[in-house]
Amino acid sequence: MNRYIPLAASLMMCAAPLAVKAQEKPNILLILADDLGYSDLGCYGGEIHTPNLDKLAANGVRFSRFYNASRSCPTRASLLTGLYQHQAGIGRMTFDQHLPGYRGTLSRDAVTIPEVLKTAGYTTSMVGKWHIAETPLRPDQRDWLNHQVKHEPYSDLCHYPVNRGFDTHYGTIYGVVDYFDPFSLVEGEVPIDSVPEGYYITNALSDRAASEIRQHDDGKPFFMYLAYTAPHWPLHALPEDIEHYKDTYTVGWDSIRERRYERMKELGIFGDAEDFLTDRQFSDSWADNPTAEWDARAMAVHAAMVECMDRGIGQVIDALEETGQLDNTLILFMSDNGCSPEMCQNMIPGENDRPDMTRDGRPIVYARDKQVMPGPETTYSALGPQWANVANTPFRFWKAKSYEGGICTPCIAHWPKGIKAEPGSVTTEMCHVIDVMSTCLDLSGAAYPQTYRGHKIIPAEGCSLLPVLEGNTSAQRHDYLGFEHFNECALISKDGWKIVRPNKSEKWELYNLNADRTERHDVAAENPEKVAEMEKAYNEWAERCMVLPAPDKF
């Protein structure tokens, strides 16, 4: 079979289109976390208090092999278009590199899920972080970030969510935000100049999403994209939430990682596998850690951010229940990439999207030497590689890598009226964020356009998730999934083989994910023919998807 079949054939083979009557069309709620670790949620083995997501998992389906594009903006571009990120115009970040796959904003040769669903009678709304529009820098960027000067807009308005298919948008345009006073906060096209006292963006997004659901009364099905900023750095959390974890992480990295691993085995995340914990990615000893107090606090803040998000998702679920819409709403929860190893040492205050003072003039301390505790608005901190490795248990590596720790993240599907698979089950089917577009087409009965507003549209790449949700393991899935980000490359085949190349100067590594789910044993030397076969497939994928040429810098 040809791996790269045309769209029409692809959709027919991936899943038969559903004949959906208007009154039966489900609502679709797409929830995206930011930099969430693979094992952060309770239902994936974590100790963080996530009862609402755990309940969705217990009554829905969890995915153990759900993939993304390894970083925020590329994943968001793929998620909303059903294309690989380069095809959608954001091969790397939101800066224009003047190459087709690297324009830094959504391509006009791509169509978004809300643009398509509107043709099928859906109301569309977005709440949260956009981060897929070119954000050029200004000479007075520092003052702008610090709320000392005003400019409109934050990006070309044609790239705002309300001009890419969403009827409404409340949220941020940029990527990194102060949780207590976010930069680039907008209502539609209009900047929100100030926020009330006590503002915290996770709560604000949850409140807005729940309110919109309660007010939804136009008789149409809705598509809502709820894109949280949590738990992306800076480590900002509410004091009462941090308090819940004040002692949890004082036991150190190894203890938490081992507990998560044992819990994952109990939950059967990888079936009956008994030995899948990778060697840790760091050599530090917690007993000899001179900054143990700070590090325990950092992970406590991360956990607090996740708990707050889960609590907000509970508000949204309550709103669906109260309005009688929960049973016929497909909820998809996922993360844009694995947990981040970023550290303050690599951050430059006052540049890009990183302020160096609050609106009222208080300096923001970037805790490069861990000199101030994380949590409040006046500090910018990140977890670093040790806790990122723990958060991504049992995998190696993290965000921006093409190893499993970067590209494989939790996904939960909940739809009482439509899911036929056993409640609480874990599917091992290989799925990807590009599949969400095809799923929405099936659910809505919408036709994917060949042209849109005068532009020829690139055929969608995904396969519908509906057969997976129905427990049909024989449905046609992806022959291959391709990955590339800053020359971190990978290809995974449907029969479980994966090649990885950390950069273009190194050799391909080869893993058999069926026998070695967490990439502990590179078998490239023993299987040169398989490596050559998959390298050829990767090169074909890269050429077709505008990955080449890939610039080294941005």
Coordinates of C-alpha atoms in Angstrom, one line a residue:
M1 CA 0.0 0.0 0.0
N2 CA 1.2 3.5 -0.8
R3 CA 2.1 5.3 2.5
Y4 CA 1.1 8.7 1.1
I5 CA -2.4 8.1 -0.2
P6 CA -4.6 11.1 -1.3
L7 CA -6.9 12.7 1.2
A8 CA -10.2 11.2 -0.1
A9 CA -8.8 7.7 0.0
S10 CA -7.1 8.4 3.3
L11 CA -10.3 9.3 5.0
M12 CA -12.1 6.4 3.6
M13 CA -9.4 4.0 4.7
C14 CA -8.8 5.5 8.1
A15 CA -12.4 5.4 9.1
A16 CA -15.7 5.3 7.3
P17 CA -17.5 8.7 7.4
L18 CA -20.5 8.9 9.7
A19 CA -23.9 10.0 8.5
V20 CA -24.6 12.4 11.4
K21 CA -27.9 14.1 11.8
A22 CA -27.7 17.7 12.9
Q23 CA -29.5 17.1 16.2
E24 CA -27.2 14.1 17.0
K25 CA -23.9 15.9 16.3
P26 CA -21.8 15.9 19.4
N27 CA -20.2 18.8 21.0
I28 CA -16.4 18.7 20.9
L29 CA -14.3 20.0 23.8
L30 CA -10.6 20.0 23.1
I31 CA -8.5 20.7 26.2
L32 CA -4.8 21.2 25.9
A33 CA -2.3 21.4 28.8
D34 CA 1.1 23.0 28.3
D35 CA 4.3 21.1 29.2
L36 CA 2.5 18.5 31.2
G37 CA 4.7 15.4 32.1
Y38 CA 3.6 11.9 31.0
S39 CA 3.1 10.7 34.5
D40 CA 1.9 13.9 36.2
L41 CA -1.8 12.9 36.3
G42 CA -3.1 10.5 38.9
C43 CA -4.6 8.3 36.1
Y44 CA -1.1 8.0 34.5
G45 CA 0.7 7.2 37.8
G46 CA 1.3 10.6 39.4
E47 CA 0.9 11.7 42.9
I48 CA -0.7 15.1 41.9
H49 CA -4.3 15.5 42.9
T50 CA -6.3 15.3 39.6
P51 CA -9.7 13.8 40.5
N52 CA -11.5 15.3 37.6
L53 CA -9.2 14.1 34.9
D54 CA -9.0 10.8 36.7
K55 CA -12.8 10.5 36.6
L56 CA -12.8 11.2 32.8
A57 CA -10.2 8.5 32.4
A58 CA -12.1 6.0 34.5
N59 CA -15.2 6.5 32.4
G60 CA -13.4 6.9 29.1
V61 CA -10.2 5.8 27.3
R62 CA -6.6 6.6 27.9
F63 CA -4.0 6.5 25.2
S64 CA -0.5 5.2 26.0
R65 CA 1.0 6.1 22.5
F66 CA -0.4 9.5 21.7
Y67 CA 2.1 11.8 19.9
N68 CA 2.7 15.5 19.3
A69 CA 5.3 17.7 17.6
S70 CA 7.5 18.1 20.7
R71 CA 7.0 21.8 21.3
S72 CA 4.2 24.3 21.9
C73 CA 3.7 26.2 18.7
P74 CA 4.4 23.3 16.3
T75 CA 2.0 21.0 18.1
R76 CA -0.7 23.7 18.2
A77 CA -0.3 24.2 14.5
S78 CA -0.7 20.4 13.8
L79 CA -3.5 20.0 16.3
L80 CA -5.7 22.7 14.7
T81 CA -5.0 21.8 11.0
G82 CA -4.6 18.0 10.9
L83 CA -1.2 18.6 9.1
Y84 CA 2.4 18.2 10.2
Q85 CA 3.7 21.4 11.6
H86 CA 5.9 22.3 8.6
Q87 CA 2.9 21.9 6.3
A88 CA 1.0 24.2 8.5
G89 CA 3.8 26.9 8.4
I90 CA 5.3 26.5 11.9
G91 CA 8.2 24.1 11.6
R92 CA 9.9 25.7 14.5
M93 CA 8.8 28.9 16.3
T94 CA 6.7 32.0 15.6
F95 CA 9.3 33.8 13.7
D96 CA 9.4 34.1 9.9
Q97 CA 12.4 32.3 8.4
H98 CA 11.2 32.9 4.8
L99 CA 10.9 29.2 4.0
P100 CA 7.5 27.5 3.3
G101 CA 7.6 25.3 6.3
Y102 CA 9.0 28.0 8.6
R103 CA 6.8 31.1 8.2
G104 CA 6.0 31.4 11.9
T105 CA 2.3 31.6 11.5
L106 CA -0.5 29.3 10.2
S107 CA -0.3 28.9 6.5
R108 CA -3.3 29.9 4.3
D109 CA -2.8 26.6 2.6
A110 CA -4.1 25.0 5.8
V111 CA -7.6 25.1 7.1
T112 CA -8.4 24.9 10.8
I113 CA -10.9 22.7 12.7
P114 CA -13.2 25.6 13.5
E115 CA -13.1 26.8 9.9
V116 CA -14.3 23.4 8.8
L117 CA -16.8 22.8 11.6
K118 CA -18.5 26.1 11.0
T119 CA -19.6 24.7 7.6
A120 CA -21.3 21.9 9.4
G121 CA -23.3 24.2 11.7
Y122 CA -21.1 24.4 14.7
T123 CA -20.6 27.3 17.1
T124 CA -16.8 27.7 17.7
S125 CA -15.0 29.3 20.6
M126 CA -11.5 29.4 21.9
V127 CA -10.4 30.0 25.5
G128 CA -6.7 30.3 26.3
K129 CA -3.2 30.3 24.7
W130 CA -2.9 30.7 20.9
H131 CA 0.9 30.9 20.2
I132 CA 0.6 30.2 16.4
A133 CA 0.9 33.7 15.0
E134 CA 4.1 35.5 14.0
T135 CA 5.1 37.7 16.9
P136 CA 7.7 40.2 15.6
L137 CA 9.8 42.0 18.2
R138 CA 9.5 45.8 18.8
P139 CA 12.3 48.3 19.7
D140 CA 10.5 48.9 23.0
Q141 CA 9.7 45.2 23.6
R142 CA 10.8 45.4 27.3
D143 CA 8.5 48.2 28.2
W144 CA 5.7 46.5 26.2
L145 CA 6.1 43.3 28.1
N146 CA 6.1 45.2 31.4
H147 CA 2.8 46.9 30.6
Q148 CA 4.5 50.3 30.5
V149 CA 3.6 51.0 26.9
K150 CA 0.7 49.9 24.7
H151 CA 0.8 48.6 21.1
E152 CA -2.0 47.1 19.0
P153 CA -2.1 44.5 17.9
Y154 CA 0.2 41.7 19.3
S155 CA 0.4 40.1 15.8
D156 CA -1.2 40.8 12.5
L157 CA -5.0 40.6 13.2
C158 CA -5.5 38.2 10.3
H159 CA -3.7 35.6 12.3
Y160 CA -5.8 35.9 15.4
P161 CA -8.1 33.1 16.4
V162 CA -11.2 35.0 15.6
N163 CA -9.9 35.3 12.0
R164 CA -9.1 31.6 11.7
G165 CA -12.5 30.2 12.4
F166 CA -13.3 30.9 16.0
D167 CA -16.4 32.9 16.7
T168 CA -14.9 34.1 20.0
H169 CA -11.6 34.1 21.8
Y170 CA -10.6 35.0 25.3
G171 CA -6.9 34.3 26.0
T172 CA -3.3 35.2 25.1
I173 CA -1.6 35.5 21.7
Y174 CA 2.0 35.0 22.9
G175 CA 3.5 31.8 24.4
V176 CA 4.9 32.7 27.9
V177 CA 2.8 34.6 30.4
D178 CA 2.8 36.0 33.9
Y179 CA 0.0 33.9 35.4
F180 CA -1.1 36.9 37.6
D181 CA -1.1 39.6 34.9
P182 CA -0.6 38.0 31.5
F183 CA 0.9 39.9 28.5
S184 CA -1.1 39.7 25.2
L185 CA -4.4 39.0 26.8
V186 CA -7.3 39.7 24.4
E187 CA -11.0 39.5 23.9
G188 CA -11.3 38.7 20.2
E189 CA -9.2 41.4 18.5
V190 CA -9.3 43.8 21.5
P191 CA -6.5 43.9 24.0
I192 CA -7.5 43.6 27.7
D193 CA -5.6 46.5 29.3
S194 CA -5.8 45.3 32.9
V195 CA -6.9 42.5 35.1
P196 CA -8.7 42.6 38.4
E197 CA -7.0 42.1 41.8
G198 CA -6.6 38.4 42.5
Y199 CA -6.5 37.4 38.9
Y200 CA -4.9 34.0 38.0
I201 CA -5.1 32.9 34.4
T202 CA -5.8 29.2 35.0
N203 CA -8.9 30.2 37.0
A204 CA -9.9 32.8 34.5
L205 CA -9.8 30.4 31.6
S206 CA -11.8 27.8 33.5
D207 CA -14.4 30.3 34.6
R208 CA -14.7 31.6 31.0
A209 CA -15.1 28.1 29.5
A210 CA -17.7 27.0 32.1
S211 CA -19.6 30.3 31.6
E212 CA -19.7 29.9 27.8
I213 CA -21.1 26.4 28.2
R214 CA -23.8 27.5 30.5
Q215 CA -24.8 30.3 28.1
H216 CA -24.7 28.1 25.0
D217 CA -28.3 28.1 23.8
D218 CA -28.3 28.6 20.1
G219 CA -29.4 25.1 19.3
K220 CA -26.1 24.3 17.5
P221 CA -23.4 21.9 18.6
F222 CA -20.3 23.6 19.8
F223 CA -16.6 23.2 19.3
M224 CA -14.5 24.6 22.2
Y225 CA -10.7 24.7 22.3
L226 CA -9.6 25.2 25.9
A227 CA -5.9 25.8 25.8
Y228 CA -4.4 26.2 29.3
T229 CA -1.0 27.8 30.0
A230 CA -0.4 25.4 32.9
P231 CA 2.0 24.0 33.9
H232 CA 4.4 25.9 31.6
W233 CA 7.0 28.0 33.3
P234 CA 7.2 30.5 35.0
L235 CA 6.4 28.5 38.2
H236 CA 3.5 30.6 39.3
A237 CA 0.8 29.1 41.6
L238 CA -1.7 30.1 44.3
P239 CA -0.3 29.9 47.8
E240 CA -3.2 27.6 49.0
D241 CA -2.5 25.2 46.2
I242 CA 1.3 25.1 46.9
E243 CA 0.5 24.4 50.5
H244 CA -1.0 21.0 49.5
Y245 CA 2.4 19.9 48.3
K246 CA 4.7 21.6 50.8
D247 CA 6.2 18.2 52.0
T248 CA 5.4 15.9 49.1
Y249 CA 8.7 16.4 47.2
T250 CA 11.1 16.7 50.1
V251 CA 11.8 12.9 49.6
G252 CA 13.6 13.8 46.4
W253 CA 13.7 12.9 42.7
D254 CA 14.4 9.1 42.9
S255 CA 11.7 8.4 45.4
I256 CA 9.0 10.2 43.4
R257 CA 10.1 8.6 40.2
E258 CA 10.1 5.1 41.6
R259 CA 6.6 5.6 43.1
R260 CA 5.3 6.8 39.8
Y261 CA 6.8 3.9 38.0
E262 CA 5.2 1.4 40.4
R263 CA 1.9 3.1 40.1
M264 CA 2.0 3.0 36.3
K265 CA 2.6 -0.8 36.5
E266 CA -0.5 -1.1 38.8
L267 CA -2.6 0.9 36.4
G268 CA -1.4 -1.1 33.4
I269 CA -0.4 1.9 31.3
F270 CA 1.9 -0.3 29.3
G271 CA -0.1 -3.5 29.7
D272 CA 1.6 -6.3 31.5
A273 CA 5.1 -4.9 31.1
E274 CA 7.2 -5.3 34.2
D275 CA 10.5 -3.7 33.3
F276 CA 10.3 -0.3 31.5
L277 CA 11.8 2.3 33.7
T278 CA 14.7 4.1 31.9
D279 CA 18.0 5.1 33.6
R280 CA 17.6 8.6 34.9
Q281 CA 19.0 11.5 32.8
F282 CA 21.0 13.1 35.6
S283 CA 23.6 12.0 38.1
D284 CA 22.7 14.4 41.0
S285 CA 22.2 12.9 44.4
W286 CA 19.2 14.3 46.4
A287 CA 21.1 13.6 49.7
D288 CA 23.9 15.8 48.6
N289 CA 21.8 18.4 46.9
P290 CA 22.6 21.9 48.4
T291 CA 19.4 23.4 46.9
A292 CA 17.0 20.6 48.0
E293 CA 14.6 22.9 49.7
W294 CA 14.3 25.1 46.6
D295 CA 13.9 22.0 44.3
A296 CA 11.2 20.5 46.4
R297 CA 9.4 23.8 46.4
A298 CA 9.7 24.0 42.6
M299 CA 8.0 20.7 42.0
A300 CA 5.4 21.6 44.6
V301 CA 4.5 24.7 42.5
H302 CA 4.4 22.6 39.4
A303 CA 2.0 20.2 41.1
A304 CA -0.1 23.1 42.4
M305 CA -0.4 24.4 38.8
V306 CA -1.6 21.0 37.6
E307 CA -4.1 20.6 40.5
C308 CA -5.5 24.1 39.8
M309 CA -6.0 23.2 36.1
D310 CA -7.7 19.9 37.1
R311 CA -10.0 21.8 39.4
G312 CA -11.0 24.2 36.6
I313 CA -11.7 21.2 34.3
G314 CA -14.0 20.0 37.0
Q315 CA -15.9 23.3 36.7
V316 CA -16.2 22.8 33.0
I317 CA -17.5 19.2 33.5
D318 CA -20.0 20.5 36.0
A319 CA -21.3 23.0 33.5
L320 CA -21.8 20.3 30.9
E321 CA -23.6 18.2 33.4
E322 CA -25.9 21.0 34.6
T323 CA -26.9 21.8 31.1
G324 CA -27.5 18.2 30.0
Q325 CA -24.6 18.2 27.5
L326 CA -22.0 15.9 29.1
D327 CA -23.3 12.6 27.6
N328 CA -23.0 13.9 24.0
T329 CA -19.8 15.9 24.3
L330 CA -16.5 14.4 23.2
I331 CA -13.9 15.6 25.6
L332 CA -10.3 15.2 24.4
F333 CA -7.6 16.1 26.9
M334 CA -3.9 16.1 25.9
S335 CA -0.6 18.0 26.3
D336 CA 1.4 19.9 23.7
N337 CA 4.7 18.1 24.6
G338 CA 6.5 16.5 27.5
C339 CA 7.6 18.3 30.6
S340 CA 10.2 21.0 30.1
P341 CA 13.8 20.8 31.3
E342 CA 14.3 24.6 30.8
M343 CA 16.2 26.6 33.4
C344 CA 16.4 30.3 34.2
Q345 CA 20.1 30.3 33.2
N346 CA 18.9 30.3 29.6
M347 CA 16.3 33.0 29.9
I348 CA 16.9 36.7 29.1
P349 CA 14.6 39.0 30.9
G350 CA 13.0 41.7 28.8
E351 CA 13.2 39.9 25.6
N352 CA 10.7 38.1 23.4
D353 CA 7.9 37.2 25.9
R354 CA 9.8 37.5 29.2
P355 CA 9.1 40.6 31.3
D356 CA 11.6 41.9 33.9
M357 CA 9.2 43.8 36.1
T358 CA 5.5 43.8 37.1
R359 CA 3.0 46.3 36.0
D360 CA 3.5 48.3 39.2
G361 CA 7.3 48.3 38.9
R362 CA 8.4 45.5 41.1
P363 CA 11.5 43.7 39.7
I364 CA 11.0 40.1 38.5
V365 CA 13.9 37.9 39.8
Y366 CA 15.0 35.2 37.4
A367 CA 16.2 32.6 39.9
R368 CA 19.3 31.5 38.1
D369 CA 21.0 30.7 41.4
K370 CA 17.8 29.5 43.1
Q371 CA 18.1 32.6 45.3
V372 CA 14.3 33.1 45.7
M373 CA 11.6 30.5 46.1
P374 CA 9.3 29.9 43.1
G375 CA 5.6 30.6 43.2
P376 CA 4.9 34.4 43.4
E377 CA 4.6 36.8 40.5
T378 CA 7.9 38.4 41.2
T379 CA 9.9 35.3 40.4
Y380 CA 10.4 33.5 37.2
S381 CA 11.6 29.9 37.6
A382 CA 11.5 26.6 35.8
L383 CA 11.7 22.9 36.9
G384 CA 15.0 22.0 35.2
P385 CA 16.0 18.6 33.9
Q386 CA 15.9 16.5 37.1
W387 CA 12.2 17.1 37.8
A388 CA 11.4 17.1 34.1
N389 CA 12.9 13.6 33.9
V390 CA 10.7 12.6 36.9
A391 CA 7.5 14.2 35.4
N392 CA 8.1 12.2 32.2
T393 CA 8.5 8.9 34.0
P394 CA 9.2 6.3 32.6
F395 CA 10.7 7.9 29.5
R396 CA 14.0 9.5 28.8
F397 CA 14.3 13.1 27.9
W398 CA 11.7 15.9 27.6
K399 CA 10.2 18.7 25.6
A400 CA 11.8 19.6 22.2
K401 CA 13.3 16.1 21.9
S402 CA 12.1 13.4 19.5
Y403 CA 12.5 10.7 22.1
E404 CA 9.3 9.5 23.8
G405 CA 9.8 11.9 26.7
G406 CA 9.3 14.8 24.3
I407 CA 6.7 13.6 21.8
C408 CA 4.5 11.1 23.7
T409 CA 2.1 12.6 26.2
P410 CA -1.2 11.7 28.0
C411 CA -4.4 11.8 26.2
I412 CA -7.9 11.1 27.6
A413 CA -11.1 10.7 25.6
H414 CA -14.5 10.9 27.3
W415 CA -17.9 10.6 25.5
P416 CA -20.6 8.6 27.2
K417 CA -22.9 8.5 24.2
G418 CA -20.2 7.5 21.7
I419 CA -17.3 5.6 23.2
K420 CA -17.9 1.8 22.9
A421 CA -14.5 0.8 24.2
E422 CA -14.4 -0.5 27.8
P423 CA -14.6 2.4 30.3
G424 CA -11.2 2.9 32.0
S425 CA -9.3 1.0 29.3
V426 CA -5.9 2.0 27.9
T427 CA -5.4 1.8 24.1
T428 CA -2.0 1.1 22.6
E429 CA -3.0 2.4 19.2
M430 CA -0.5 4.8 17.7
C431 CA -2.3 8.2 17.5
H432 CA -1.2 11.8 16.9
V433 CA -2.6 15.3 17.3
I434 CA -3.0 15.4 13.5
D435 CA -5.8 12.9 14.0
V436 CA -8.1 15.4 15.8
M437 CA -9.1 17.1 12.5
S438 CA -10.2 13.8 10.9
T439 CA -12.1 12.9 14.1
C440 CA -14.0 16.2 14.0
L441 CA -14.8 15.6 10.3
D442 CA -16.3 12.2 11.2
L443 CA -18.3 13.6 14.2
S444 CA -19.7 16.6 12.3
G445 CA -20.2 15.2 8.8
A446 CA -18.2 18.2 7.5
A447 CA -16.3 17.9 4.3
Y448 CA -12.7 18.8 4.2
P449 CA -12.2 21.4 1.6
Q450 CA -9.9 21.2 -1.4
T451 CA -9.9 25.0 -1.5
Y452 CA -10.7 27.7 1.1
R453 CA -11.0 31.4 0.5
G454 CA -9.1 31.2 -2.7
H455 CA -6.3 28.9 -1.4
K456 CA -5.6 25.3 -2.4
I457 CA -5.6 23.4 0.8
I458 CA -3.1 20.7 1.7
P459 CA -4.7 17.3 2.2
A460 CA -5.1 16.4 5.9
E461 CA -2.7 13.8 7.3
G462 CA -4.7 12.3 10.2
C463 CA -6.8 9.2 10.8
S464 CA -10.0 9.5 12.8
L465 CA -9.9 8.4 16.4
L466 CA -13.4 7.1 16.3
P467 CA -12.5 3.4 15.5
V468 CA -10.1 3.5 18.5
L469 CA -12.9 4.9 20.7
E470 CA -15.1 2.1 19.5
G471 CA -12.5 -0.5 20.4
N472 CA -11.8 -1.4 16.8
T473 CA -8.2 -2.5 16.7
S474 CA -8.3 -3.6 13.1
A475 CA -9.1 -0.2 11.7
Q476 CA -6.5 1.3 9.3
R477 CA -4.0 3.6 11.2
H478 CA -0.8 5.4 10.3
D479 CA 1.8 3.5 8.4
Y480 CA 4.4 6.0 9.7
L481 CA 4.5 9.1 11.9
G482 CA 7.3 11.6 11.2
F483 CA 8.9 14.1 13.6
E484 CA 11.4 17.0 13.3
H485 CA 12.2 19.9 15.4
F486 CA 15.5 21.9 15.4
N487 CA 17.0 18.9 13.6
E488 CA 15.8 16.4 16.2
C489 CA 14.4 13.7 13.9
A490 CA 12.3 10.6 14.3
L491 CA 10.1 8.2 12.4
I492 CA 7.8 5.6 14.0
S493 CA 6.3 2.7 11.9
K494 CA 3.0 1.0 12.6
D495 CA 4.8 -2.2 13.4
G496 CA 6.6 -0.6 16.3
W497 CA 10.0 0.3 15.0
K498 CA 11.3 3.8 15.6
I499 CA 14.4 5.6 14.4
V500 CA 15.7 8.7 16.2
R501 CA 18.5 11.1 15.3
P502 CA 19.3 13.7 18.0
N503 CA 20.9 16.0 15.4
K504 CA 22.0 15.8 11.7
S505 CA 25.6 15.0 12.5
E506 CA 24.8 11.8 14.5
K507 CA 23.8 8.4 13.3
W508 CA 20.3 7.1 13.5
E509 CA 19.3 5.1 16.5
L510 CA 16.8 2.2 16.2
Y511 CA 14.3 1.0 18.8
N512 CA 11.7 -1.7 18.8
L513 CA 8.9 -0.1 20.8
N514 CA 6.9 -3.3 21.0
A515 CA 9.7 -5.0 23.0
D516 CA 11.4 -1.8 24.4
R517 CA 8.6 0.7 24.9
T518 CA 10.9 3.3 26.6
E519 CA 13.9 3.2 24.2
R520 CA 16.5 1.7 26.4
H521 CA 18.2 -0.5 23.8
D522 CA 19.5 0.9 20.6
V523 CA 19.5 -2.0 18.1
A524 CA 20.6 -0.1 15.0
A525 CA 23.9 -2.0 14.7
E526 CA 22.1 -5.3 14.6
N527 CA 19.5 -4.1 12.1
P528 CA 21.2 -2.0 9.3
E529 CA 18.6 -2.9 6.7
K530 CA 15.7 -1.8 8.9
V531 CA 17.5 1.5 9.6
A532 CA 18.1 2.0 5.9
E533 CA 14.4 1.2 5.1
M534 CA 13.2 3.7 7.7
E535 CA 15.7 6.4 6.8
K536 CA 14.4 6.2 3.3
A537 CA 10.8 6.6 4.5
Y538 CA 11.8 9.5 6.8
N539 CA 13.5 11.3 3.9
E540 CA 10.4 10.9 1.7
W541 CA 8.2 12.2 4.6
A542 CA 10.5 15.1 5.2
E543 CA 10.5 16.2 1.5
R544 CA 6.8 15.8 1.2
C545 CA 6.1 17.7 4.4
M546 CA 8.4 20.7 3.7
V547 CA 10.9 19.7 6.4
L548 CA 13.8 20.3 4.1
P549 CA 15.8 22.5 3.9
A550 CA 15.8 23.0 7.7
P551 CA 17.7 26.1 8.8
D552 CA 20.0 25.7 11.8
K553 CA 19.0 29.0 13.4
F554 CA 15.9 31.1 13.8

